Structures are given as C-alpha cells and as structure tokens.
Coordinates of C-alpha atoms in Angstrom, one line a residue:
M1495 CA -15.5 1.5 -26.2
L1496 CA -19.0 0.9 -25.0
V1497 CA -17.9 0.0 -21.5
L1498 CA -15.7 3.1 -21.2
V1499 CA -18.5 5.4 -22.6
V1500 CA -21.3 4.0 -20.3
I1501 CA -19.2 4.0 -17.1
G1502 CA -17.8 7.4 -18.0
V1503 CA -21.2 9.0 -18.4
V1504 CA -22.5 7.4 -15.2
A1505 CA -19.4 8.6 -13.3
R1506 CA -19.9 12.1 -14.7
V1507 CA -23.5 12.3 -13.6
L1508 CA -22.7 11.0 -10.2
N1509 CA -19.9 13.5 -9.8
Q1510 CA -22.3 16.4 -10.4
R1511 CA -24.6 15.2 -7.5
R1512 CA -23.8 16.0 -3.9
P1513 CA -24.3 13.4 -1.3
A1514 CA -27.7 13.8 0.3
D1515 CA -27.0 12.6 3.7
G1516 CA -24.4 15.3 4.6
R1517 CA -21.7 12.8 5.4
A1518 CA -18.2 12.2 4.0
A1519 CA -18.4 10.2 0.8
G1520 CA -16.4 7.0 1.2
D1521 CA -16.4 3.3 1.7
G1522 CA -17.3 2.3 5.2
A1523 CA -19.0 5.6 6.1
A1524 CA -22.5 4.1 5.8
D1525 CA -21.6 0.7 7.2
D1526 CA -19.5 1.5 10.2
L1527 CA -19.1 5.1 11.2
L1528 CA -21.7 7.8 11.9
V1529 CA -20.3 11.3 12.1
V1530 CA -22.4 14.0 13.9
A1531 CA -21.4 17.5 12.7
E1532 CA -21.1 20.6 14.8
P1533 CA -19.2 23.8 13.9
Q1534 CA -16.1 24.7 15.9
D1535 CA -15.0 28.1 17.0
D1536 CA -12.2 29.2 14.6
D1537 CA -10.8 31.5 17.3
E1538 CA -10.2 28.6 19.7
A1539 CA -6.5 28.0 20.3
A1540 CA -5.2 24.7 18.9
P1541 CA -4.0 22.3 21.6
P1542 CA -0.2 22.2 21.9
P1543 CA 1.6 19.2 20.4
D1544 CA 2.3 16.4 22.9
V1545 CA 3.6 13.0 23.0
Q1546 CA 0.1 11.4 22.8
T1547 CA -0.5 13.1 19.5
L1548 CA 2.9 12.0 18.2
A1549 CA 2.0 8.4 19.2
L1550 CA -1.2 8.6 17.2
L1551 CA 0.6 9.9 14.2
L1552 CA 3.2 7.1 14.5
E1553 CA 0.5 4.4 14.7
L1554 CA -1.5 6.0 11.9
G1555 CA 1.7 6.1 9.7
R1556 CA 2.4 2.4 10.4
V1557 CA -1.1 1.5 9.3
L1558 CA -1.0 3.8 6.2
I1559 CA 2.3 2.1 5.1
S1560 CA 0.6 -1.3 5.5
T1561 CA -2.0 -0.3 2.9
G1562 CA 0.8 -0.4 0.3
V1563 CA 0.6 3.2 -1.0
A1564 CA 3.6 5.3 -1.9
V1565 CA 5.5 7.0 1.0
S1566 CA 4.7 10.4 -0.5
M1567 CA 1.0 9.7 0.1
V1568 CA 1.7 8.6 3.6
E1569 CA 3.8 11.7 4.3
S1570 CA 1.2 14.0 2.9
T1571 CA -1.6 12.5 4.9
L1572 CA 0.3 12.6 8.2
R1573 CA 1.2 16.2 7.7
R1574 CA -2.4 17.1 7.0
V1575 CA -3.5 15.3 10.2
A1576 CA -0.7 16.9 12.2
V1577 CA -1.6 20.5 11.1
L1578 CA -5.2 20.0 12.1
H1579 CA -4.0 18.8 15.6
G1580 CA -1.8 21.8 16.1
I1581 CA 1.5 20.5 14.8
D1582 CA 2.8 22.7 11.9
D1583 CA 6.3 21.4 11.6
L1584 CA 6.1 17.6 11.7
G1585 CA 9.4 15.9 10.8
T1586 CA 9.1 12.7 8.8
I1587 CA 11.4 10.0 7.6
I1588 CA 9.3 7.3 6.0
F1589 CA 10.3 4.0 4.4
P1590 CA 8.2 1.0 3.2
T1591 CA 9.1 -0.9 6.4
S1592 CA 9.5 1.8 9.0
L1593 CA 9.1 5.4 9.9
V1594 CA 10.5 8.1 12.2
L1595 CA 8.4 11.1 13.3
S1596 CA 9.4 14.1 15.4
I1597 CA 7.8 17.3 16.7
P1598 CA 9.4 20.3 18.5
G1599 CA 8.0 21.5 21.8
G1600 CA 9.3 23.5 24.7
G1601 CA 12.9 23.6 23.6
E1602 CA 12.8 19.8 23.0
V1603 CA 12.3 17.5 20.1
H1604 CA 10.0 14.5 20.7
T1605 CA 10.9 11.7 18.3
E1606 CA 9.3 8.3 17.8
A1607 CA 10.2 5.5 15.5
G1608 CA 8.3 2.3 14.6
A1609 CA 8.5 -0.7 12.4
V1610 CA 5.6 -1.7 10.0
D1611 CA 3.7 -4.9 10.3
P1612 CA 4.7 -7.0 7.1
A1613 CA 1.2 -8.5 6.9
P1614 CA -0.9 -6.5 4.3
L1615 CA -4.3 -5.1 5.2
R1616 CA -7.5 -6.5 3.8
L1617 CA -9.6 -4.3 1.6
D1618 CA -12.2 -3.8 4.4
Q1619 CA -9.4 -2.6 6.7
M1620 CA -8.1 -0.2 4.0
A1621 CA -11.6 1.2 3.7
D1622 CA -11.8 1.7 7.5
V1623 CA -8.4 3.5 7.5
T1624 CA -9.6 5.8 4.7
N1625 CA -12.7 6.7 6.7
L1626 CA -10.6 7.3 9.9
V1627 CA -8.4 9.7 8.0
R1628 CA -11.4 11.6 6.8
C1629 CA -12.7 11.8 10.4
L1630 CA -9.3 13.0 11.6
T1631 CA -9.2 15.8 9.0
H1632 CA -12.8 16.9 9.3
T1633 CA -14.0 16.2 12.8
S1634 CA -13.0 16.9 16.4
I1635 CA -12.4 13.2 17.1
S1636 CA -10.1 12.9 20.1
V1637 CA -6.7 11.3 20.0
E1638 CA -7.9 8.5 22.3
Q1639 CA -10.8 7.7 20.0
A1640 CA -8.6 7.6 17.0
Q1641 CA -6.1 5.3 18.7
A1642 CA -8.9 3.0 19.8
E1643 CA -10.2 2.9 16.2
L1644 CA -6.7 2.1 14.8
R1645 CA -6.4 -0.8 17.3
R1646 CA -9.8 -2.1 16.3
I1647 CA -9.0 -1.9 12.6
Q1648 CA -5.7 -3.9 13.0
R1649 CA -7.4 -6.5 15.3
S1650 CA -10.6 -6.9 13.3
N1651 CA -11.5 -10.3 11.8
P1652 CA -12.4 -10.9 8.2
P1653 CA -16.1 -10.1 7.6
F1654 CA -16.8 -13.4 5.9
S1655 CA -16.4 -17.0 7.3
P1656 CA -13.3 -19.1 6.4
S1657 CA -15.3 -21.3 4.1
L1658 CA -16.6 -18.3 2.2
R1659 CA -13.1 -16.8 2.0
V1660 CA -11.8 -20.1 0.4
A1661 CA -14.7 -20.0 -2.0
G1662 CA -13.7 -16.4 -2.8
Y1663 CA -10.2 -17.3 -3.6
F1664 CA -11.4 -20.1 -5.9
L1665 CA -13.7 -17.6 -7.8
T1666 CA -10.9 -15.1 -8.0
T1667 CA -8.7 -17.8 -9.6
V1668 CA -11.4 -18.9 -12.0
G1669 CA -12.1 -15.3 -13.0
L1670 CA -8.4 -14.7 -13.8
V1671 CA -8.2 -17.9 -15.8
L1672 CA -11.1 -16.6 -17.9
I1673 CA -9.4 -13.2 -18.2
L1674 CA -6.3 -15.0 -19.5
N1675 CA -8.5 -16.8 -22.0
G1676 CA -8.1 -20.2 -20.5
T1677 CA -10.0 -23.2 -21.8
W1678 CA -12.0 -25.6 -19.6
K1679 CA -8.9 -27.6 -19.0
E1680 CA -7.0 -24.7 -17.5
L1681 CA -10.1 -23.7 -15.7
L1682 CA -10.4 -27.0 -13.9
V1683 CA -6.7 -27.3 -13.0
G1684 CA -6.4 -23.6 -12.0
G1685 CA -9.6 -23.7 -9.9
A1686 CA -8.5 -26.8 -8.0
V1687 CA -5.1 -25.3 -7.2
G1688 CA -6.7 -22.0 -6.3
A1689 CA -9.0 -23.6 -3.8
A1690 CA -6.0 -25.4 -2.2
V1691 CA -3.9 -22.2 -2.0
G1692 CA -6.9 -20.3 -0.6
L1693 CA -7.5 -22.9 2.0
A1694 CA -3.8 -22.8 3.0
L1695 CA -3.9 -18.9 3.2
V1696 CA -7.0 -18.9 5.3
A1697 CA -5.7 -21.6 7.6
T1698 CA -2.4 -19.9 8.3
R1699 CA -3.5 -16.3 8.4
H1700 CA -2.6 -15.9 12.0
I1701 CA 1.0 -17.0 11.4
T1702 CA 3.0 -13.7 11.0
A1703 CA 6.5 -15.0 12.0
S1704 CA 9.3 -13.7 9.9
W1705 CA 10.5 -17.2 9.0
Y1706 CA 7.1 -18.1 7.5
V1707 CA 6.6 -15.1 5.2
P1708 CA 9.2 -16.0 2.6
F1709 CA 8.0 -19.6 2.4
Q1710 CA 4.4 -18.7 1.7
P1711 CA 4.8 -17.6 -2.0
L1712 CA 7.5 -20.3 -2.5
V1713 CA 5.3 -23.2 -1.3
A1714 CA 2.2 -21.8 -3.2
A1715 CA 4.2 -21.5 -6.4
L1716 CA 5.6 -25.0 -6.0
A1717 CA 2.2 -26.5 -5.6
S1718 CA 0.8 -24.5 -8.5
S1719 CA 3.8 -25.5 -10.7
I1720 CA 3.5 -29.2 -9.9
A1721 CA -0.2 -29.2 -10.7
A1722 CA 0.1 -27.2 -13.9
F1723 CA 3.1 -29.0 -15.4
T1724 CA 1.7 -32.4 -14.4
A1725 CA -1.5 -31.4 -16.3
A1726 CA 0.7 -30.5 -19.2
H1727 CA 2.1 -34.0 -19.2
L1728 CA -1.3 -35.7 -19.0
I1729 CA -3.6 -33.3 -21.0
G1730 CA -3.1 -32.4 -24.6
D1731 CA -3.0 -28.8 -25.8
F1732 CA -2.8 -27.5 -22.3
R1733 CA -1.7 -23.9 -21.8
V1734 CA 0.3 -23.7 -18.7
V1735 CA 0.4 -20.0 -17.9
P1736 CA -3.4 -19.4 -17.1
A1737 CA -3.5 -22.4 -14.7
L1738 CA 0.0 -21.5 -13.2
V1739 CA -0.4 -17.7 -12.7
A1740 CA -4.1 -17.5 -11.7
P1741 CA -3.8 -19.3 -8.3
L1742 CA -0.9 -17.0 -7.3
V1743 CA -2.8 -13.8 -8.1
T1744 CA -2.8 -12.4 -4.5
M1745 CA 0.9 -13.0 -4.3
L1746 CA 1.9 -11.2 -7.5
P1747 CA 3.7 -8.0 -6.5
G1748 CA 2.1 -5.9 -9.2
S1749 CA 1.0 -3.1 -6.9
K1750 CA 4.3 -3.2 -5.0
L1751 CA 6.3 -2.8 -8.1
T1752 CA 4.0 -0.1 -9.5
M1753 CA 4.1 1.9 -6.3
G1754 CA 7.9 1.5 -6.2
V1755 CA 8.1 3.0 -9.7
I1756 CA 5.8 5.9 -8.6
E1757 CA 8.2 6.6 -5.7
L1758 CA 11.2 6.6 -8.1
V1759 CA 9.5 8.9 -10.5
T1760 CA 8.4 11.3 -7.8
G1761 CA 11.9 11.5 -6.3
H1762 CA 11.7 9.1 -3.3
L1763 CA 14.7 7.1 -4.4
V1764 CA 15.4 5.1 -1.3
A1765 CA 11.8 4.1 -0.7
G1766 CA 11.3 3.3 -4.4
T1767 CA 14.4 1.3 -4.7
A1768 CA 13.5 -0.7 -1.5
R1769 CA 10.0 -1.4 -2.7
V1770 CA 11.0 -2.5 -6.2
A1771 CA 13.7 -4.7 -4.7
S1772 CA 11.2 -6.3 -2.4
G1773 CA 8.8 -6.9 -5.3
L1774 CA 11.5 -8.4 -7.4
M1775 CA 12.5 -10.7 -4.5
Q1776 CA 9.0 -11.9 -4.2
L1777 CA 9.0 -12.6 -7.9
V1778 CA 12.2 -14.6 -7.5
L1779 CA 10.7 -16.7 -4.7
L1780 CA 7.6 -17.4 -6.8
A1781 CA 9.9 -18.3 -9.8
L1782 CA 12.0 -20.6 -7.7
G1783 CA 8.9 -22.5 -6.7
I1784 CA 7.7 -22.7 -10.3
V1785 CA 11.1 -23.9 -11.6
A1786 CA 11.4 -26.5 -8.7
G1787 CA 8.0 -27.9 -9.6
A1788 CA 8.8 -28.0 -13.3
Q1789 CA 12.0 -29.9 -12.6
L1790 CA 10.3 -32.2 -10.2
V1791 CA 7.7 -33.4 -12.7
G1792 CA 10.2 -33.3 -15.6
V1793 CA 8.7 -30.6 -17.7
P1794 CA 11.2 -28.5 -19.7
G1795 CA 11.2 -24.7 -19.6
E1796 CA 9.4 -24.6 -22.9
G1797 CA 6.3 -25.5 -21.0
L1798 CA 6.0 -21.8 -20.2
R1799 CA 5.4 -21.0 -23.8
T1800 CA 1.8 -20.0 -24.6
G1801 CA -0.1 -20.9 -27.7
E1802 CA -3.1 -19.1 -29.3
A1803 CA -5.8 -18.3 -26.8
S1804 CA -9.0 -20.4 -27.4
S1805 CA -11.2 -19.8 -24.4
M1806 CA -14.4 -21.9 -24.1
L1807 CA -16.4 -18.7 -24.0
G1808 CA -14.7 -17.0 -26.9
M1809 CA -14.3 -13.2 -26.9
I1810 CA -16.7 -12.7 -24.0
A1811 CA -14.6 -14.8 -21.6
P1812 CA -12.6 -11.9 -20.1
W1813 CA -15.7 -9.9 -19.5
V1814 CA -17.4 -12.8 -17.7
G1815 CA -14.1 -13.4 -15.8
I1816 CA -14.1 -9.9 -14.5
A1817 CA -17.5 -10.4 -12.9
V1818 CA -16.5 -13.7 -11.4
M1819 CA -13.2 -12.3 -10.1
S1820 CA -15.1 -9.4 -8.5
V1821 CA -17.3 -11.7 -6.5
G1822 CA -14.2 -13.7 -5.4
V1823 CA -12.3 -10.5 -4.3
V1824 CA -15.4 -9.4 -2.3
W1825 CA -15.5 -12.7 -0.4
F1826 CA -11.8 -13.3 0.1
N1827 CA -10.7 -9.7 0.8
G1828 CA -13.8 -8.5 2.6
V1829 CA -15.0 -5.7 0.3
R1830 CA -17.9 -3.8 1.9
R1831 CA -21.4 -3.8 0.3
S1832 CA -21.2 -0.1 -0.7
S1833 CA -18.0 -0.6 -2.6
R1834 CA -18.7 -3.8 -4.6
W1835 CA -20.3 -2.3 -7.7
W1836 CA -17.7 0.5 -7.8
M1837 CA -14.9 -2.0 -7.7
M1838 CA -16.4 -4.0 -10.5
A1839 CA -16.9 -0.8 -12.6
V1840 CA -13.2 0.1 -12.1
L1841 CA -12.1 -3.4 -13.1
Y1842 CA -14.2 -3.2 -16.3
V1843 CA -12.8 0.3 -17.1
A1844 CA -9.2 -0.9 -16.5
Y1845 CA -9.7 -3.9 -18.8
A1846 CA -11.5 -1.9 -21.5
G1847 CA -8.7 0.7 -21.5
Q1848 CA -6.1 -2.0 -21.7
V1849 CA -7.8 -3.7 -24.6
L1850 CA -8.0 -0.4 -26.6
G1851 CA -4.4 0.4 -25.7
A1852 CA -3.3 -3.0 -27.0
L1853 CA -5.3 -2.5 -30.2
F1854 CA -3.4 0.7 -31.1
F1855 CA -0.1 0.6 -29.3
G1856 CA 0.6 -3.1 -28.5
G1857 CA 0.7 -5.1 -25.3
A1858 CA 3.6 -3.4 -23.6
L1859 CA 1.9 0.0 -23.4
S1860 CA -1.7 -1.3 -23.0
A1861 CA -1.4 -1.1 -19.2
F1862 CA -0.8 2.6 -19.4
F1863 CA -4.2 3.2 -21.0
G1864 CA -5.9 0.9 -18.5
A1865 CA -4.4 2.9 -15.6
V1866 CA -5.4 6.2 -17.2
A1867 CA -8.9 5.0 -17.7
M1868 CA -9.5 3.6 -14.2
T1869 CA -7.9 6.3 -12.1
P1870 CA -10.5 9.1 -12.6
V1871 CA -13.4 6.6 -12.2
A1872 CA -11.9 5.3 -8.9
V1873 CA -11.4 8.8 -7.5
L1874 CA -14.8 10.0 -8.6
A1875 CA -16.4 7.0 -7.0
S1876 CA -14.8 7.9 -3.7
R1877 CA -16.7 11.2 -3.7
Q1878 CA -20.1 9.6 -3.8
A1879 CA -22.2 8.9 -0.8
S1880 CA -22.1 5.2 -1.7
G1881 CA -18.6 5.4 -3.1
A1882 CA -15.5 3.3 -2.3
S1883 CA -12.1 4.2 -1.1
P1884 CA -9.7 4.4 -4.0
L1885 CA -7.5 1.9 -2.3
V1886 CA -10.3 -0.7 -2.4
T1887 CA -10.9 -0.2 -6.2
F1888 CA -7.3 0.3 -7.2
F1889 CA -5.6 -2.8 -5.8
P1890 CA -7.8 -5.5 -7.5
A1891 CA -7.2 -3.7 -10.8
F1892 CA -3.5 -4.0 -10.4
W1893 CA -3.9 -7.8 -10.8
M1894 CA -5.3 -7.2 -14.3
L1895 CA -2.7 -4.8 -15.5
V1896 CA -0.1 -7.5 -16.1
P1897 CA 3.2 -6.4 -14.5
G1898 CA 3.2 -9.0 -11.8
A1899 CA 2.2 -11.9 -14.2
L1900 CA 4.7 -10.8 -16.9
G1901 CA 7.5 -10.5 -14.4
L1902 CA 6.7 -13.9 -12.9
Q1903 CA 6.9 -15.5 -16.4
G1904 CA 10.1 -13.7 -17.2
V1905 CA 12.0 -14.5 -14.0
S1906 CA 10.8 -18.2 -14.3
M1907 CA 12.3 -18.3 -17.9
L1908 CA 15.5 -16.6 -16.6
L1909 CA 16.0 -19.4 -14.0
G1910 CA 15.3 -22.0 -16.7
P1911 CA 16.8 -22.6 -20.2
L1912 CA 15.0 -19.8 -22.0
G1913 CA 17.3 -16.9 -21.1
S1914 CA 16.8 -14.8 -24.3
N1915 CA 13.0 -15.0 -24.0
A1916 CA 13.2 -14.1 -20.3
A1917 CA 15.1 -10.9 -21.0
S1918 CA 12.5 -9.8 -23.5
T1919 CA 9.7 -10.6 -21.1
L1920 CA 11.4 -8.7 -18.2
V1921 CA 11.9 -5.6 -20.5
T1922 CA 8.2 -5.8 -21.3
T1923 CA 7.4 -6.0 -17.6
L1924 CA 9.5 -2.9 -16.9
I1925 CA 7.8 -1.0 -19.6
S1926 CA 4.4 -2.1 -18.2
M1927 CA 5.3 -1.0 -14.7
I1928 CA 6.4 2.4 -15.8
G1929 CA 3.3 2.6 -18.0
V1930 CA 0.9 1.8 -15.1
S1931 CA 2.7 4.3 -12.8
L1932 CA 2.6 7.1 -15.4
G1933 CA -1.0 6.2 -16.2
I1934 CA -2.0 6.6 -12.6
L1935 CA -0.3 10.0 -12.4
V1936 CA -1.9 11.2 -15.6
G1937 CA -5.3 9.9 -14.5
L1938 CA -5.0 11.9 -11.2
A1939 CA -4.1 15.0 -13.2
F1940 CA -7.4 14.7 -15.1
I1941 CA -9.4 15.2 -11.9
G1942 CA -7.5 18.4 -10.9
R1943 CA -6.6 17.3 -7.4
D1944 CA -3.5 16.7 -5.3
P1945 CA -2.4 13.2 -6.3
D1946 CA -1.3 12.3 -2.8
Q1947 CA -4.6 13.5 -1.3
A1948 CA -6.8 11.6 -3.9
W1949 CA -5.7 8.2 -2.7
F1950 CA -7.6 8.7 0.6
G1951 CA -10.6 10.4 -1.0
D1952 CA -10.9 14.1 -1.6
M1953 CA -10.6 14.5 2.2
R1954 CA -13.6 16.8 2.6
S1955 CA -17.0 16.2 3.9
A1956 CA -20.1 16.9 1.8
D1957 CA -21.0 20.0 3.8
D1958 CA -17.4 20.9 4.8
S1959 CA -18.3 21.0 8.5
P1960 CA -16.4 19.4 11.3
A1961 CA -18.0 17.0 13.7
E1962 CA -18.3 17.0 17.4
S1963 CA -18.0 13.2 17.9
W1964 CA -18.5 9.9 16.3
A1965 CA -20.3 6.8 17.2
R1966 CA -20.5 3.3 15.8
S1967 CA -23.8 2.7 14.1
P1968 CA -25.8 -0.4 15.1

C-alpha cells in the first residue's frame, strides 16, 4: 500500500508539470536525438505518396513488430505516420511475423510485403524506435533520414560490454530468485546457472539462423534443469522452482502470451492465435529441456513441487530482489540512464499491486491488479522530460506477472507424471494471462488516451510544434 501511494503521488505531481526543455518527453530524447522546432505552413500541399514512403512504412512496420507489441498498435502507428506523410488510405495486413502494405496512386496500387526479423529488440532499441515514431509524427524529418535512423537502430551494438551484460544476466537471475522467495541455496545454484546462460546468450548473439533459434531455449532449459535437479539430489530442503525458472527469465514468453491474448480480445484473431501458439511452443521447448534434464539426473516429476517459502531475507526479499533485478535488466538489455528509475518504479508498482490482489482475490487474479497498477504509471512516465518509453518499462514487468513461469511449470508437469497438477497449473496460467491483458486495457482506460497510441508515448511534443530537422547530440 505504501509503495503504491508514494509512487502514485509522485506520478501525479510529475504529470501536472510540463517538460521545461520543449522537447518530446520520452526515453532516448535526451540521450540521442535533439529536435529543433520550426512551424510549418499549414497551407503547404502534402507530398504525394510514393514508393520511397511506402518502403519507409514497411521497414518501420517490421521494426515495430519486432518490439513485440500487438498488431493493432503497429497498425495504428503506421496509419498515423502515413497520414502525416500524405497517405490517407494506407492498406495494411499485419501478422506477428510479416506484413503487407499498399497505397493507391495514379490509377495504380503500390504494394510491398516483408518478413520480420525473429530476433527481439533490446530495450535501448525499443526506446530509439519510440523516439523515432515521435519524430515522424511531430517533425518534418525526411524519409531518407528516417530510413537511415531505422538502419542504425537495427545495426546498433549493445551499450554495455559483453562482460557487463553477463553480469547483468546474473543479477537479473539473482533478483528473480529473491522475488520467488528463494533461500541462499537456490540463490547460489540459480546465480551460477544464470551466469552460464547469460554467457552463452552474449557469446551467440550474432547467430540468427533459423536452425539455431529453437535450440536456444531448449539447451538453456536443459542446463538449468540438470543443475537444479542435481542440487535437489545433493542439497537437503532444496526448492527447485526458483533455481530452475530464474535463469530462464528472458526466454519465458509471458509478454508474447499476454500480447496474443490482447489481440484475441480486440478482435485480431489470426494474429492473436499465431502469437499464443508461438508462446506455447516456446513453453513446450523449455519444458522439454526441463524434463530431459530431470530424466538424465534421475529426479522424478515430484521435484517440481514447491514447499513453503523461507527466504533468507524474510518478507523483504522480493523488494530487495526487484532492485537487484532492475540493475541486471539495465546492464543486460541496455536500458538508458533516463529510464532506469522509471523502470524500477513500474516494477515496484506491479509487484505491490500483485501482492494486494493476491491478498484479497488469490494468486490467479493477482496479476490483473499488478497490470492495472503499473500501466498508468508507465504511460505517465513516458510524458515526462526524463521519462521512459512504455515499452521499456512494460516488458521487464511482464517477467514478474507470472504467466510465463506458471505456464512453464504446468507444461513441465504435463510432460511428466503429474498430469492432474499440470492441468490445474495451466488453467491458472490462462486466467493470469487474461488478467494481465485486461489489466493493461483497464489501466490504459484510466489515463483517457487511445490504448494503441499510449504504447509509443502520447505522440505529442511538449509544445505541439513540428521540427525542421534533427541532429544527433554529441
């Protein structure tokens, strides 16, 4: 209650303040892009749609899909950009893995189609994409400049060194073990496995071949399973789940499943079905690795049962874990300086809302209240001069709202001997996914804005004036 009240009051005060520097509020604006404003002549005729503009929209759409947001949000953003570039009737067919765009012109219809890169974007890249969308909707940035910026975003290297990224993954794992109320035993095992998985991810980040992608979660789950179940053999009173799930945190498809449910709820049945199926397949791959590791070391399926939580830090362990996890996410995923405190605040709000929800409505519905609490704070943060893109603050919070972890546990049981427990856990996962999705939609309704628009900030500059050009700040 105290966390929610304090952060709520601070967010309210900041929301009543206007940015003093006259620039768009959003992550990356202060670090990377400097927009110089100059009014445009409203009577000036918009340039006719052409193939180059369509190519820009296609590339922008591919990058927006790579951020992992729902297709309705991608479609809304592309249409907004298209209208401001003289295209009033953009045709769109958007899926989680591809898109088709078309514009009429001179008795013809220009159509472009493209596939989406399966590699997800880092959080710093998501922030740059959000900032670019703001520039495209509020400045006179040219098509060539926008295309160059898109290429730079996709080719950019992580802002931190490989060793620091591995350390970040280790801290993320340790933080999640604490959030799951792990003891010092689970902390040591989970931290060691997390460091190994982080090292493997950093060392192979340039490998994007289609044959490698399915093996990445499978091998990581196998290594985590062998370590966790071996520790269960050798260490007394060892709880497997914290040490097993925490090293796999970045591979849990919680955000993918949640976005798929949002698409189903909002009527995008094909995209939603495809995204949910993809998330479930990723859970199956992780579960296969877990079951294979359990069978290899001879641990029965009952090893997935959890006992009473008895963390070494007691009741404050999850709150300490959130701070540790935040530092790890910053280092591993490249969160920018201006976004770090906002991301931590959203994580605390999400967890506080989840705790209160569990107190009154049980664990299955707790994620709904966490999502309701975090969504307005994340969107309000994006409107501040030092704020963060909602994408940057949302996705780490998904890891704490349980659907991915619960689903992993349920599918693992389903592949093992505990079929009845697996069915119960999977039903709880489904309820949690729907709860998170509805919680996000309810949270967006609280701020009185277009839900699709809010994911990329409020899409307006502080002084509502377009810009003549942009330049990269030193």
